CSV table of C-alpha atoms in Angstrom, one decimal:
chain,number,residue,atom,x,y,z
T,1,UNK,CA,0.0,0.0,0.0
T,2,UNK,CA,1.4,3.4,-1.0
T,3,UNK,CA,2.1,5.8,1.8
T,4,UNK,CA,1.2,9.5,1.7
T,5,UNK,CA,3.5,12.2,3.1
T,6,UNK,CA,2.4,15.7,4.2
T,7,UNK,CA,4.7,18.6,4.2
T,8,UNK,CA,4.6,21.0,7.2
T,9,UNK,CA,3.0,23.7,5.0
T,10,UNK,CA,0.3,21.3,3.7
T,11,UNK,CA,-0.5,20.3,7.3
T,12,UNK,CA,-0.8,24.0,8.4
T,13,UNK,CA,-3.1,24.7,5.4
T,14,UNK,CA,-5.3,21.7,6.2
T,15,UNK,CA,-5.5,22.8,9.9
T,16,UNK,CA,-6.4,26.3,8.8
T,17,UNK,CA,-9.1,24.9,6.5
T,18,UNK,CA,-10.6,22.9,9.4
T,19,UNK,CA,-10.4,25.9,11.7
T,20,UNK,CA,-12.2,28.0,9.0
T,21,UNK,CA,-14.9,25.4,8.6
T,22,UNK,CA,-15.5,25.5,12.3
T,23,UNK,CA,-15.9,29.2,12.5
T,24,UNK,CA,-17.5,30.0,9.1
T,25,UNK,CA,-21.0,30.3,10.6
T,26,UNK,CA,-19.9,32.8,13.3
T,27,UNK,CA,-18.2,36.1,12.3
T,28,UNK,CA,-15.6,37.3,14.7
T,29,UNK,CA,-15.9,40.5,16.6
T,30,UNK,CA,-12.8,41.8,14.8
T,31,UNK,CA,-14.4,41.2,11.4
T,32,UNK,CA,-17.6,43.0,12.5
T,33,UNK,CA,-15.5,45.9,13.7
T,34,UNK,CA,-13.6,46.0,10.4
T,35,UNK,CA,-16.9,46.1,8.4
T,36,UNK,CA,-18.2,48.8,10.6
T,37,UNK,CA,-15.0,50.8,10.1
T,38,UNK,CA,-15.2,50.4,6.3
T,39,UNK,CA,-18.9,51.4,6.4
T,40,UNK,CA,-17.9,54.6,8.2
T,41,UNK,CA,-15.2,55.4,5.6
T,42,UNK,CA,-17.8,54.8,2.9
T,43,UNK,CA,-20.3,57.2,4.5
T,44,UNK,CA,-17.7,59.8,5.0
T,45,UNK,CA,-16.7,59.6,1.4
T,46,UNK,CA,-20.2,59.7,0.0
T,47,UNK,CA,-21.1,62.7,2.2
T,48,UNK,CA,-18.1,64.7,1.3
T,49,UNK,CA,-19.2,68.1,-0.2
T,50,UNK,CA,-16.8,68.1,-3.1
T,51,UNK,CA,-14.9,65.9,-5.6
T,52,UNK,CA,-11.5,67.5,-6.1
T,53,UNK,CA,-9.3,67.2,-9.2
T,54,UNK,CA,-5.9,68.8,-9.1
T,55,UNK,CA,-7.1,71.3,-6.5
T,56,UNK,CA,-10.3,72.1,-8.4
T,57,UNK,CA,-13.4,71.2,-6.4
T,58,UNK,CA,-16.6,70.0,-8.1
T,59,UNK,CA,-19.7,70.1,-5.8
T,60,UNK,CA,-20.7,66.6,-4.8
T,61,UNK,CA,-24.4,67.5,-4.4
T,62,UNK,CA,-27.2,65.7,-6.2
T,63,UNK,CA,-30.0,67.7,-7.7
T,64,UNK,CA,-33.1,67.9,-5.6
T,65,UNK,CA,-36.3,66.3,-6.7
T,66,UNK,CA,-39.7,67.7,-6.1
T,67,UNK,CA,-43.0,66.1,-6.9
T,68,UNK,CA,-45.9,68.6,-6.9
T,69,UNK,CA,-48.9,67.1,-5.1
T,70,UNK,CA,-51.9,66.5,-7.4
T,71,UNK,CA,-55.0,68.7,-7.1
T,72,UNK,CA,-56.8,65.8,-5.4
T,73,UNK,CA,-54.0,65.4,-2.8
T,74,UNK,CA,-54.0,69.1,-2.1
T,75,UNK,CA,-57.8,69.2,-1.8
T,76,UNK,CA,-57.7,66.2,0.6
T,77,UNK,CA,-55.0,67.9,2.8
T,78,UNK,CA,-57.0,71.1,3.0
T,79,UNK,CA,-60.1,69.2,3.9
T,80,UNK,CA,-58.3,67.1,6.5
T,81,UNK,CA,-56.9,70.3,8.1
T,82,UNK,CA,-60.2,72.3,8.2
T,83,UNK,CA,-63.1,69.8,8.4
T,84,UNK,CA,-62.4,68.3,11.9
T,85,UNK,CA,-63.1,71.6,13.6
T,86,UNK,CA,-66.4,72.0,11.7
T,87,UNK,CA,-67.3,68.4,12.3
T,88,UNK,CA,-66.9,69.1,16.0
T,89,UNK,CA,-69.0,72.3,15.8
T,90,UNK,CA,-71.8,70.5,13.9
T,91,UNK,CA,-71.7,67.6,16.4
T,92,UNK,CA,-72.1,70.2,19.2
T,93,UNK,CA,-75.1,71.7,17.4
T,94,UNK,CA,-76.7,68.2,16.9
T,95,UNK,CA,-76.2,67.4,20.6
T,96,UNK,CA,-77.7,70.7,21.8
T,97,UNK,CA,-80.6,70.4,19.4
T,98,UNK,CA,-81.3,66.8,20.5
T,99,UNK,CA,-81.2,67.9,24.2
T,100,UNK,CA,-83.7,70.7,23.4
T,101,UNK,CA,-86.0,68.3,21.5
T,102,UNK,CA,-85.9,65.8,24.4
T,103,UNK,CA,-86.8,68.6,26.8
T,104,UNK,CA,-89.9,69.5,24.7
T,105,UNK,CA,-90.9,65.8,24.4
T,106,UNK,CA,-90.7,65.6,28.2
T,107,UNK,CA,-93.0,68.6,28.4
T,108,UNK,CA,-95.4,66.8,26.1
T,109,UNK,CA,-95.4,63.7,28.3
T,110,UNK,CA,-96.0,65.9,31.4
T,111,UNK,CA,-98.8,67.7,29.5
T,112,UNK,CA,-100.5,64.3,28.8
T,113,UNK,CA,-100.1,63.3,32.4
T,114,UNK,CA,-101.5,66.5,33.8
T,115,UNK,CA,-104.5,66.3,31.4
T,116,UNK,CA,-105.1,62.7,32.4
T,117,UNK,CA,-105.0,63.7,36.1
T,118,UNK,CA,-107.3,66.6,35.5
T,119,UNK,CA,-109.8,64.3,33.8
T,120,UNK,CA,-109.7,61.8,36.6
T,121,UNK,CA,-110.3,64.6,39.2
T,122,UNK,CA,-113.1,66.1,37.1
T,123,UNK,CA,-114.8,62.7,36.8
T,124,UNK,CA,-114.4,62.2,40.6
T,125,UNK,CA,-115.9,65.6,41.3
T,126,UNK,CA,-118.9,65.1,39.0
T,127,UNK,CA,-119.5,61.6,40.3
T,128,UNK,CA,-119.6,63.0,43.8
T,129,UNK,CA,-121.9,65.8,42.7
T,130,UNK,CA,-124.3,63.2,41.1
T,131,UNK,CA,-124.2,61.1,44.1
T,132,UNK,CA,-125.0,64.0,46.4
T,133,UNK,CA,-127.8,65.1,44.2
T,134,UNK,CA,-129.3,61.6,44.1
T,135,UNK,CA,-129.0,61.2,47.9
T,136,UNK,CA,-130.6,64.5,48.6
T,137,UNK,CA,-133.5,63.7,46.2
T,138,UNK,CA,-134.1,60.4,48.0
T,139,UNK,CA,-134.2,62.1,51.4
T,140,UNK,CA,-136.8,64.6,50.0
T,141,UNK,CA,-138.7,61.9,48.2
T,142,UNK,CA,-138.0,63.4,44.8
T,143,UNK,CA,-135.9,60.6,43.3
T,144,UNK,CA,-138.1,60.4,40.2
T,145,UNK,CA,-139.0,64.1,39.9
T,146,UNK,CA,-138.2,66.0,36.7
T,147,UNK,CA,-136.3,68.6,38.8
T,148,UNK,CA,-133.7,66.0,39.9
T,149,UNK,CA,-133.5,64.4,36.5
T,150,UNK,CA,-132.8,67.9,35.0
T,151,UNK,CA,-130.1,68.5,37.6
T,152,UNK,CA,-128.4,65.3,36.8
T,153,UNK,CA,-128.6,66.1,33.1
T,154,UNK,CA,-127.1,69.4,33.7
T,155,UNK,CA,-124.2,67.8,35.7
T,156,UNK,CA,-123.6,65.4,32.8
T,157,UNK,CA,-123.5,68.3,30.3
T,158,UNK,CA,-121.3,70.3,32.5
T,159,UNK,CA,-118.9,67.4,32.8
T,160,UNK,CA,-118.8,66.9,29.1
T,161,UNK,CA,-118.1,70.6,28.5
T,162,UNK,CA,-115.4,70.6,31.2
T,163,UNK,CA,-113.8,67.5,29.7
T,164,UNK,CA,-113.8,69.0,26.3
T,165,UNK,CA,-112.2,72.1,27.7
T,166,UNK,CA,-109.4,70.1,29.3
T,167,UNK,CA,-108.8,68.1,26.1
T,168,UNK,CA,-109.0,71.2,23.9
T,169,UNK,CA,-106.4,73.0,26.1
T,170,UNK,CA,-104.2,69.9,26.0
T,171,UNK,CA,-104.3,69.7,22.2
T,172,UNK,CA,-103.6,73.4,22.0
T,173,UNK,CA,-100.6,73.1,24.2
T,174,UNK,CA,-99.4,70.0,22.3
T,175,UNK,CA,-99.6,71.9,19.1
T,176,UNK,CA,-97.5,74.7,20.5
T,177,UNK,CA,-94.9,72.2,21.7
T,178,UNK,CA,-94.9,70.4,18.3
T,179,UNK,CA,-94.3,73.8,16.6
T,180,UNK,CA,-91.5,74.4,19.0
T,181,UNK,CA,-89.8,71.1,18.0
T,182,UNK,CA,-90.2,72.1,14.3
T,183,UNK,CA,-88.5,75.4,15.1
T,184,UNK,CA,-85.6,73.6,16.9
T,185,UNK,CA,-85.2,71.3,13.8
T,186,UNK,CA,-85.3,74.3,11.4
T,187,UNK,CA,-82.7,76.2,13.5
T,188,UNK,CA,-80.4,73.1,13.4
T,189,UNK,CA,-80.7,72.9,9.7
T,190,UNK,CA,-80.0,76.6,9.2
T,191,UNK,CA,-77.1,76.6,11.6
T,192,UNK,CA,-75.6,73.5,10.0
T,193,UNK,CA,-75.9,75.1,6.5
T,194,UNK,CA,-74.1,78.2,7.8
T,195,UNK,CA,-71.3,76.1,9.2
T,196,UNK,CA,-71.0,74.1,6.0
T,197,UNK,CA,-70.7,77.3,3.9
T,198,UNK,CA,-68.0,78.6,6.3
T,199,UNK,CA,-66.2,75.3,6.0
T,200,UNK,CA,-66.3,75.3,2.2
T,201,UNK,CA,-65.0,78.9,2.2
T,202,UNK,CA,-62.2,78.1,4.6
T,203,UNK,CA,-61.2,74.9,2.8
T,204,UNK,CA,-60.9,76.9,-0.5
T,205,UNK,CA,-58.8,79.5,1.2
T,206,UNK,CA,-56.5,76.9,2.7
T,207,UNK,CA,-56.4,75.1,-0.7
T,208,UNK,CA,-55.0,78.3,-2.3
T,209,UNK,CA,-52.5,78.8,0.5
T,210,UNK,CA,-51.2,75.2,0.0
T,211,UNK,CA,-51.0,75.5,-3.8
T,212,UNK,CA,-49.0,78.8,-3.4
T,213,UNK,CA,-46.7,77.1,-0.8
T,214,UNK,CA,-46.1,74.1,-3.1
T,215,UNK,CA,-45.5,76.3,-6.1
T,216,UNK,CA,-42.9,78.3,-4.1
T,217,UNK,CA,-41.2,75.0,-3.0
T,218,UNK,CA,-41.2,73.8,-6.6
T,219,UNK,CA,-39.7,77.1,-7.8
T,220,UNK,CA,-37.0,76.9,-5.1
T,221,UNK,CA,-36.0,73.4,-6.1
T,222,UNK,CA,-35.8,74.4,-9.8
T,223,UNK,CA,-33.7,77.5,-9.0
T,224,UNK,CA,-31.4,75.4,-6.8
T,225,UNK,CA,-30.9,72.7,-9.5
T,226,UNK,CA,-30.3,75.4,-12.2
T,227,UNK,CA,-27.7,77.1,-10.0
T,228,UNK,CA,-26.1,73.7,-9.3
T,229,UNK,CA,-26.0,72.8,-13.0
T,230,UNK,CA,-24.4,76.1,-13.8
T,231,UNK,CA,-21.7,75.7,-11.1
T,232,UNK,CA,-20.9,72.2,-12.2
T,233,UNK,CA,-20.8,73.1,-15.9
T,234,UNK,CA,-18.4,76.0,-15.1
T,235,UNK,CA,-16.1,73.8,-13.0
T,236,UNK,CA,-16.1,70.9,-15.5
T,237,UNK,CA,-15.2,73.4,-18.2
T,238,UNK,CA,-12.2,74.5,-16.2
T,239,UNK,CA,-11.2,70.8,-15.7
T,240,UNK,CA,-11.6,70.1,-19.4
T,241,UNK,CA,-9.5,73.1,-20.4
T,242,UNK,CA,-6.8,71.8,-18.1
T,243,UNK,CA,-7.0,68.4,-19.6
T,244,UNK,CA,-8.3,66.7,-16.5
T,245,UNK,CA,-10.8,63.9,-16.7
T,246,UNK,CA,-13.3,64.3,-13.9
T,247,UNK,CA,-14.1,60.7,-13.2
T,248,UNK,CA,-15.2,59.7,-9.7
T,249,UNK,CA,-12.2,57.4,-9.3
T,250,UNK,CA,-9.8,60.2,-10.2
T,251,UNK,CA,-10.8,62.5,-7.3
T,252,UNK,CA,-8.7,63.2,-4.3
T,253,UNK,CA,-11.6,62.1,-2.1
T,254,UNK,CA,-11.7,58.7,-3.7
T,255,UNK,CA,-8.0,58.2,-3.4
T,256,UNK,CA,-8.2,59.2,0.3
T,257,UNK,CA,-11.1,56.8,0.8
T,258,UNK,CA,-9.2,53.9,-0.7
T,259,UNK,CA,-6.1,54.7,1.4
T,260,UNK,CA,-8.1,54.7,4.6
T,261,UNK,CA,-9.8,51.4,3.7
T,262,UNK,CA,-6.5,49.8,2.7
T,263,UNK,CA,-5.0,50.9,6.1
T,264,UNK,CA,-8.0,49.4,7.9
T,265,UNK,CA,-7.6,46.1,6.0
T,266,UNK,CA,-3.9,46.0,6.6
T,267,UNK,CA,-4.4,46.4,10.3
T,268,UNK,CA,-7.0,43.7,10.4
T,269,UNK,CA,-5.0,41.1,8.4
T,270,UNK,CA,-1.7,42.0,10.2
T,271,UNK,CA,-3.2,40.4,13.4
T,272,UNK,CA,-3.3,37.0,11.6
T,273,UNK,CA,0.5,36.9,11.5
T,274,UNK,CA,1.8,34.1,9.2
T,275,UNK,CA,-1.8,33.3,8.2
T,276,UNK,CA,-2.5,36.8,6.9
T,277,UNK,CA,-2.0,35.9,3.3
T,278,UNK,CA,-4.4,32.9,3.6
T,279,UNK,CA,-7.1,35.1,5.2
T,280,UNK,CA,-6.6,37.7,2.4
T,281,UNK,CA,-7.1,35.1,-0.2
T,282,UNK,CA,-10.2,33.7,1.6
T,283,UNK,CA,-11.7,37.3,1.7
T,284,UNK,CA,-10.7,38.1,-1.9
T,285,UNK,CA,-14.2,39.1,-3.0
T,286,UNK,CA,-14.8,41.1,0.2
T,287,UNK,CA,-11.6,43.0,-0.3
T,288,UNK,CA,-12.2,43.7,-4.0
T,289,UNK,CA,-15.7,45.1,-3.2
T,290,UNK,CA,-14.0,47.6,-0.9
T,291,UNK,CA,-10.7,48.6,-2.6
T,292,UNK,CA,-10.9,47.0,-6.0
T,293,UNK,CA,-8.6,44.6,-7.8
T,294,UNK,CA,-5.6,46.9,-7.4
T,295,UNK,CA,-6.1,47.2,-3.7
T,296,UNK,CA,-6.4,43.4,-3.4
T,297,UNK,CA,-3.2,42.8,-5.4
T,298,UNK,CA,-1.4,45.4,-3.2
T,299,UNK,CA,-2.4,43.6,0.0
T,300,UNK,CA,-1.4,40.2,-1.5
T,301,UNK,CA,2.1,41.6,-2.6
T,302,UNK,CA,2.7,43.1,0.8
T,303,UNK,CA,2.1,39.8,2.6
T,304,UNK,CA,3.8,37.5,0.1
């Protein structure tokens, strides 16, 4: 059987591979800190106010965008700002009107009850009067006389008239209360119409204010972008006349960013000692994404 021999270098590489397999799922704190540092360098670069080429600064500011709200959106916003106040006022009117109507309805109920009580008392009074008249007639022996019969007839007619008077007054008072309820309803309708007219007027006024505001904002953005375009055009013309190509990767800021990232990467891989080159090769894609092919090759050459 053939025997296989491993060199020391092959053994170290195999051990490193196994170690990598065991820790691949969990990223080290140092790696996390490196990525955080690279992210900060990226943010600093992207937020730099200029891109500088041979001392000539080109503003690194993107043009602003502005989307004018549609008429429907502006109308909706105006309505949402104004309507809640008027909705509350109308709700207050409705509540007050409902309270007034309930009060009148309660008066009507009391009126029915008073009339009913009056009718009961009236009947009781006339029943007593008829009883007294009959008793007195019996005592005098006149129970069947025409005089007593006429008196009883008169009492009946008087009761009928009194009853009619009570009912007539009740109906008259009820009619007045019904009219009062109609007046309350009419007042609610008129007051609500007034508020709705005021609401419509105020919404239209707010609509015009918003449109004016949005037009001013749009104009400001357009003026800003035009000014920015003019500045960039002027600066790029200077660069062109000087024979300078104003590519992003040619700027001093880009070179400074790559230098800082390279330094951070160097410090990170330096800690691996003799395994630094292996780690760099493992992280090839990661390094290229941050400093490009040239940056990667530079790191490899340094640790070879």
